[in-house]
């Protein structure tokens, strides 16, 4: 019985050891960036994870970038938003703030760095849908406003926002109504 316990512990140990080794190998390629006077350390793998963009080129050393006396590459951008850009590069997604001005700042940074998917994420809007008898209400948190829409005889069973239009399907799935979110029609 103790041999089984020992074998299990060895198996767990070797699994953890392999994970630590893989993490250490990833961190060998550490990039040192000075963004607007704030130091950032990030792996080259993270900088190159989302296709070709300015930061992936910077990490690849295809073009010579000046380094300061500490070995940092300087990027003249606002450091306030750079951590969100790095979160996107590391995880493929990023938690967006609700403030329209903050989302616009992130959009500007994403556009500067050539991160198209992050640009799209910064432009996305949230919408809460409430359906009642012949009436639907849309809440836009960015504008902090409710918008009422009469549905007539349509009893919605499914709804989706596509290209700024609300599409609502009835109970049978046969009738599809398209409502322009801007005009409420």
Tab-separated table of N, CA and C in Angstrom, residues 35-110:
chain	number	residue	atom	x	y	z
A	35	UNK	N	6.989	51.686	-20.985
A	35	UNK	CA	5.844	52.310	-21.650
A	35	UNK	C	5.485	53.573	-20.880
A	36	UNK	N	5.771	54.707	-21.491
A	36	UNK	CA	5.456	55.984	-20.863
A	36	UNK	C	6.071	56.170	-19.495
A	37	UNK	N	7.248	55.575	-19.267
A	37	UNK	CA	7.933	55.732	-17.988
A	37	UNK	C	7.639	54.645	-16.969
A	38	UNK	N	6.787	53.695	-17.302
A	38	UNK	CA	6.472	52.572	-16.408
A	38	UNK	C	7.066	51.297	-17.002
A	39	UNK	N	7.727	50.503	-16.166
A	39	UNK	CA	8.362	49.268	-16.618
A	39	UNK	C	7.360	48.125	-16.679
A	40	UNK	N	7.439	47.362	-17.779
A	40	UNK	CA	6.628	46.159	-17.953
A	40	UNK	C	7.557	45.020	-18.341
A	41	UNK	N	7.313	43.847	-17.772
A	41	UNK	CA	8.036	42.633	-18.123
A	41	UNK	C	7.006	41.675	-18.692
A	42	UNK	N	7.263	41.160	-19.876
A	42	UNK	CA	6.301	40.270	-20.532
A	42	UNK	C	7.072	39.262	-21.380
A	43	UNK	N	6.537	38.070	-21.491
A	43	UNK	CA	7.214	37.051	-22.292
A	43	UNK	C	7.051	37.359	-23.779
A	44	UNK	N	8.054	36.976	-24.542
A	44	UNK	CA	7.972	37.123	-25.994
A	44	UNK	C	6.813	36.318	-26.552
A	45	UNK	N	6.523	35.172	-25.928
A	45	UNK	CA	5.399	34.344	-26.382
A	45	UNK	C	4.079	35.094	-26.255
A	46	UNK	N	3.910	35.845	-25.177
A	46	UNK	CA	2.675	36.623	-25.011
A	46	UNK	C	2.585	37.706	-26.076
A	47	UNK	N	3.698	38.378	-26.347
A	47	UNK	CA	3.677	39.464	-27.333
A	47	UNK	C	3.411	38.963	-28.749
A	48	UNK	N	3.736	37.712	-29.030
A	48	UNK	CA	3.541	37.177	-30.383
A	48	UNK	C	2.321	36.266	-30.487
A	49	UNK	N	1.516	36.190	-29.439
A	49	UNK	CA	0.418	35.216	-29.401
A	49	UNK	C	-0.786	35.573	-30.268
A	50	UNK	N	-0.956	36.830	-30.636
A	50	UNK	CA	-2.167	37.242	-31.359
A	50	UNK	C	-1.863	37.680	-32.789
A	51	UNK	N	-0.985	36.968	-33.471
A	51	UNK	CA	-0.690	37.282	-34.867
A	51	UNK	C	0.293	38.428	-35.006
A	52	UNK	N	0.311	38.998	-36.208
A	52	UNK	CA	1.246	40.076	-36.520
A	52	UNK	C	0.682	41.427	-36.110
A	53	UNK	N	1.426	42.148	-35.323
A	53	UNK	CA	1.077	43.502	-34.911
A	53	UNK	C	2.367	44.157	-34.442
A	54	UNK	N	2.288	45.406	-34.075
A	54	UNK	CA	3.492	46.153	-33.714
A	54	UNK	C	4.298	45.488	-32.596
A	55	UNK	N	3.636	45.020	-31.562
A	55	UNK	CA	4.354	44.434	-30.426
A	55	UNK	C	4.983	43.085	-30.779
A	56	UNK	N	4.346	42.318	-31.669
A	56	UNK	CA	4.946	41.043	-32.077
A	56	UNK	C	6.212	41.293	-32.890
A	57	UNK	N	6.196	42.340	-33.705
A	57	UNK	CA	7.400	42.699	-34.461
A	57	UNK	C	8.492	43.163	-33.504
A	58	UNK	N	8.125	43.953	-32.517
A	58	UNK	CA	9.083	44.433	-31.520
A	58	UNK	C	9.723	43.255	-30.774
A	59	UNK	N	8.930	42.254	-30.441
A	59	UNK	CA	9.434	41.087	-29.703
A	59	UNK	C	10.297	40.184	-30.574
A	60	UNK	N	10.040	40.183	-31.883
A	60	UNK	CA	10.773	39.279	-32.770
A	60	UNK	C	12.181	39.768	-33.091
A	61	UNK	N	12.486	41.004	-32.762
A	61	UNK	CA	13.788	41.609	-33.061
A	61	UNK	C	14.070	41.670	-34.560
A	62	UNK	N	13.007	41.683	-35.401
A	62	UNK	CA	13.180	41.834	-36.848
A	62	UNK	C	13.717	43.221	-37.184
A	63	UNK	N	13.338	44.189	-36.372
A	63	UNK	CA	13.812	45.553	-36.553
A	63	UNK	C	14.532	45.972	-35.275
A	64	UNK	N	15.638	46.634	-35.462
A	64	UNK	CA	16.407	47.070	-34.294
A	64	UNK	C	15.618	48.120	-33.519
A	65	UNK	N	15.484	47.901	-32.241
A	65	UNK	CA	14.820	48.869	-31.367
A	65	UNK	C	15.843	49.314	-30.335
A	66	UNK	N	15.913	50.599	-30.136
A	66	UNK	CA	16.867	51.107	-29.150
A	66	UNK	C	16.476	50.652	-27.756
A	67	UNK	N	17.489	50.362	-26.979
A	67	UNK	CA	17.288	49.980	-25.579
A	67	UNK	C	17.994	51.005	-24.704
A	68	UNK	N	17.421	51.224	-23.531
A	68	UNK	CA	18.087	52.145	-22.608
A	68	UNK	C	19.214	51.399	-21.887
A	69	UNK	N	19.862	52.059	-20.959
A	69	UNK	CA	21.014	51.468	-20.266
A	69	UNK	C	20.648	50.215	-19.475
A	70	UNK	N	19.352	50.057	-19.144
A	70	UNK	CA	18.902	48.868	-18.403
A	70	UNK	C	18.460	47.745	-19.334
A	71	UNK	N	18.416	48.003	-20.643
A	71	UNK	CA	17.982	46.990	-21.601
A	71	UNK	C	16.504	47.063	-21.948
A	72	UNK	N	15.819	48.115	-21.546
A	72	UNK	CA	14.390	48.284	-21.814
A	72	UNK	C	14.168	48.961	-23.160
A	73	UNK	N	13.152	48.487	-23.898
A	73	UNK	CA	12.721	49.145	-25.132
A	73	UNK	C	11.648	50.160	-24.748
A	74	UNK	N	11.800	51.388	-25.234
A	74	UNK	CA	10.868	52.452	-24.871
A	74	UNK	C	9.728	52.533	-25.879
A	75	UNK	N	8.500	52.619	-25.364
A	75	UNK	CA	7.304	52.827	-26.184
A	75	UNK	C	6.616	54.069	-25.638
A	76	UNK	N	6.456	55.061	-26.478
A	76	UNK	CA	5.888	56.340	-26.051
A	76	UNK	C	4.360	56.284	-26.117
A	77	UNK	N	3.762	55.571	-25.165
A	77	UNK	CA	2.305	55.443	-25.077
A	77	UNK	C	1.885	55.588	-23.621
A	78	UNK	N	0.569	55.705	-23.419
A	78	UNK	CA	0.013	55.866	-22.076
A	78	UNK	C	0.088	54.533	-21.328
A	79	UNK	N	0.834	54.465	-20.228
A	79	UNK	CA	0.965	53.196	-19.503
A	79	UNK	C	-0.325	52.761	-18.807
A	80	UNK	N	-1.264	53.683	-18.619
A	80	UNK	CA	-2.507	53.345	-17.919
A	80	UNK	C	-3.257	52.219	-18.621
A	81	UNK	N	-3.219	52.192	-19.946
A	81	UNK	CA	-3.989	51.199	-20.701
A	81	UNK	C	-3.147	50.021	-21.158
A	82	UNK	N	-1.830	50.107	-21.005
A	82	UNK	CA	-0.968	49.061	-21.537
A	82	UNK	C	-1.161	47.731	-20.819
A	83	UNK	N	-1.452	47.764	-19.531
A	83	UNK	CA	-1.672	46.496	-18.812
A	83	UNK	C	-2.892	45.771	-19.368
A	84	UNK	N	-3.903	46.503	-19.814
A	84	UNK	CA	-5.069	45.871	-20.424
A	84	UNK	C	-4.702	45.268	-21.783
A	85	UNK	N	-3.846	45.958	-22.536
A	85	UNK	CA	-3.355	45.422	-23.808
A	85	UNK	C	-2.596	44.122	-23.548
A	86	UNK	N	-1.743	44.112	-22.523
A	86	UNK	CA	-0.995	42.894	-22.191
A	86	UNK	C	-1.919	41.768	-21.745
A	87	UNK	N	-2.958	42.096	-20.983
A	87	UNK	CA	-3.920	41.065	-20.563
A	87	UNK	C	-4.563	40.428	-21.786
A	88	UNK	N	-4.890	41.238	-22.775
A	88	UNK	CA	-5.458	40.701	-24.017
A	88	UNK	C	-4.454	39.781	-24.717
A	89	UNK	N	-3.201	40.204	-24.803
A	89	UNK	CA	-2.191	39.385	-25.472
A	89	UNK	C	-1.943	38.079	-24.725
A	90	UNK	N	-1.970	38.118	-23.416
A	90	UNK	CA	-1.710	36.918	-22.618
A	90	UNK	C	-2.875	35.937	-22.655
A	91	UNK	N	-4.099	36.451	-22.620
A	91	UNK	CA	-5.271	35.594	-22.435
A	91	UNK	C	-6.202	35.537	-23.640
A	92	UNK	N	-5.973	36.384	-24.640
A	92	UNK	CA	-6.850	36.392	-25.806
A	92	UNK	C	-8.162	37.102	-25.558
A	93	UNK	N	-8.307	37.705	-24.401
A	93	UNK	CA	-9.503	38.472	-24.061
A	93	UNK	C	-9.103	39.481	-23.000
A	94	UNK	N	-9.968	40.451	-22.803
A	94	UNK	CA	-9.655	41.468	-21.810
A	94	UNK	C	-10.954	42.011	-21.242
A	95	UNK	N	-10.983	42.244	-19.955
A	95	UNK	CA	-12.170	42.825	-19.333
A	95	UNK	C	-12.215	44.308	-19.659
A	96	UNK	N	-13.279	44.703	-20.333
A	96	UNK	CA	-13.418	46.095	-20.752
A	96	UNK	C	-14.117	46.915	-19.676
A	97	UNK	N	-13.666	48.139	-19.491
A	97	UNK	CA	-14.385	49.028	-18.568
A	97	UNK	C	-15.725	49.433	-19.175
A	98	UNK	N	-16.648	49.893	-18.355
A	98	UNK	CA	-17.966	50.312	-18.841
A	98	UNK	C	-17.957	51.735	-19.382
A	99	UNK	N	-17.048	52.546	-18.922
A	99	UNK	CA	-16.998	53.948	-19.327
A	99	UNK	C	-16.680	54.074	-20.818
A	100	UNK	N	-17.480	54.866	-21.506
A	100	UNK	CA	-17.283	55.078	-22.937
A	100	UNK	C	-15.916	55.710	-23.218
A	101	UNK	N	-15.509	56.667	-22.403
A	101	UNK	CA	-14.219	57.332	-22.633
A	101	UNK	C	-13.050	56.365	-22.404
A	102	UNK	N	-13.170	55.480	-21.423
A	102	UNK	CA	-12.112	54.495	-21.183
A	102	UNK	C	-12.059	53.474	-22.313
A	103	UNK	N	-13.228	53.054	-22.802
A	103	UNK	CA	-13.261	52.110	-23.923
A	103	UNK	C	-12.641	52.749	-25.168
A	104	UNK	N	-12.896	54.036	-25.352
A	104	UNK	CA	-12.311	54.732	-26.499
A	104	UNK	C	-10.786	54.813	-26.353
A	105	UNK	N	-10.301	55.036	-25.145
A	105	UNK	CA	-8.850	55.074	-24.910
A	105	UNK	C	-8.223	53.716	-25.235
A	106	UNK	N	-8.893	52.647	-24.850
A	106	UNK	CA	-8.395	51.305	-25.159
A	106	UNK	C	-8.422	51.067	-26.664
A	107	UNK	N	-9.489	51.519	-27.313
A	107	UNK	CA	-9.583	51.402	-28.771
A	107	UNK	C	-8.396	52.111	-29.437
A	108	UNK	N	-8.074	53.325	-28.980
A	108	UNK	CA	-6.941	54.074	-29.545
A	108	UNK	C	-5.633	53.294	-29.390
A	109	UNK	N	-5.420	52.721	-28.205
A	109	UNK	CA	-4.190	51.958	-27.975
A	109	UNK	C	-4.160	50.712	-28.852
A	110	UNK	N	-5.276	50.009	-28.926
A	110	UNK	CA	-5.344	48.792	-29.746
A	110	UNK	C	-5.101	49.122	-31.216
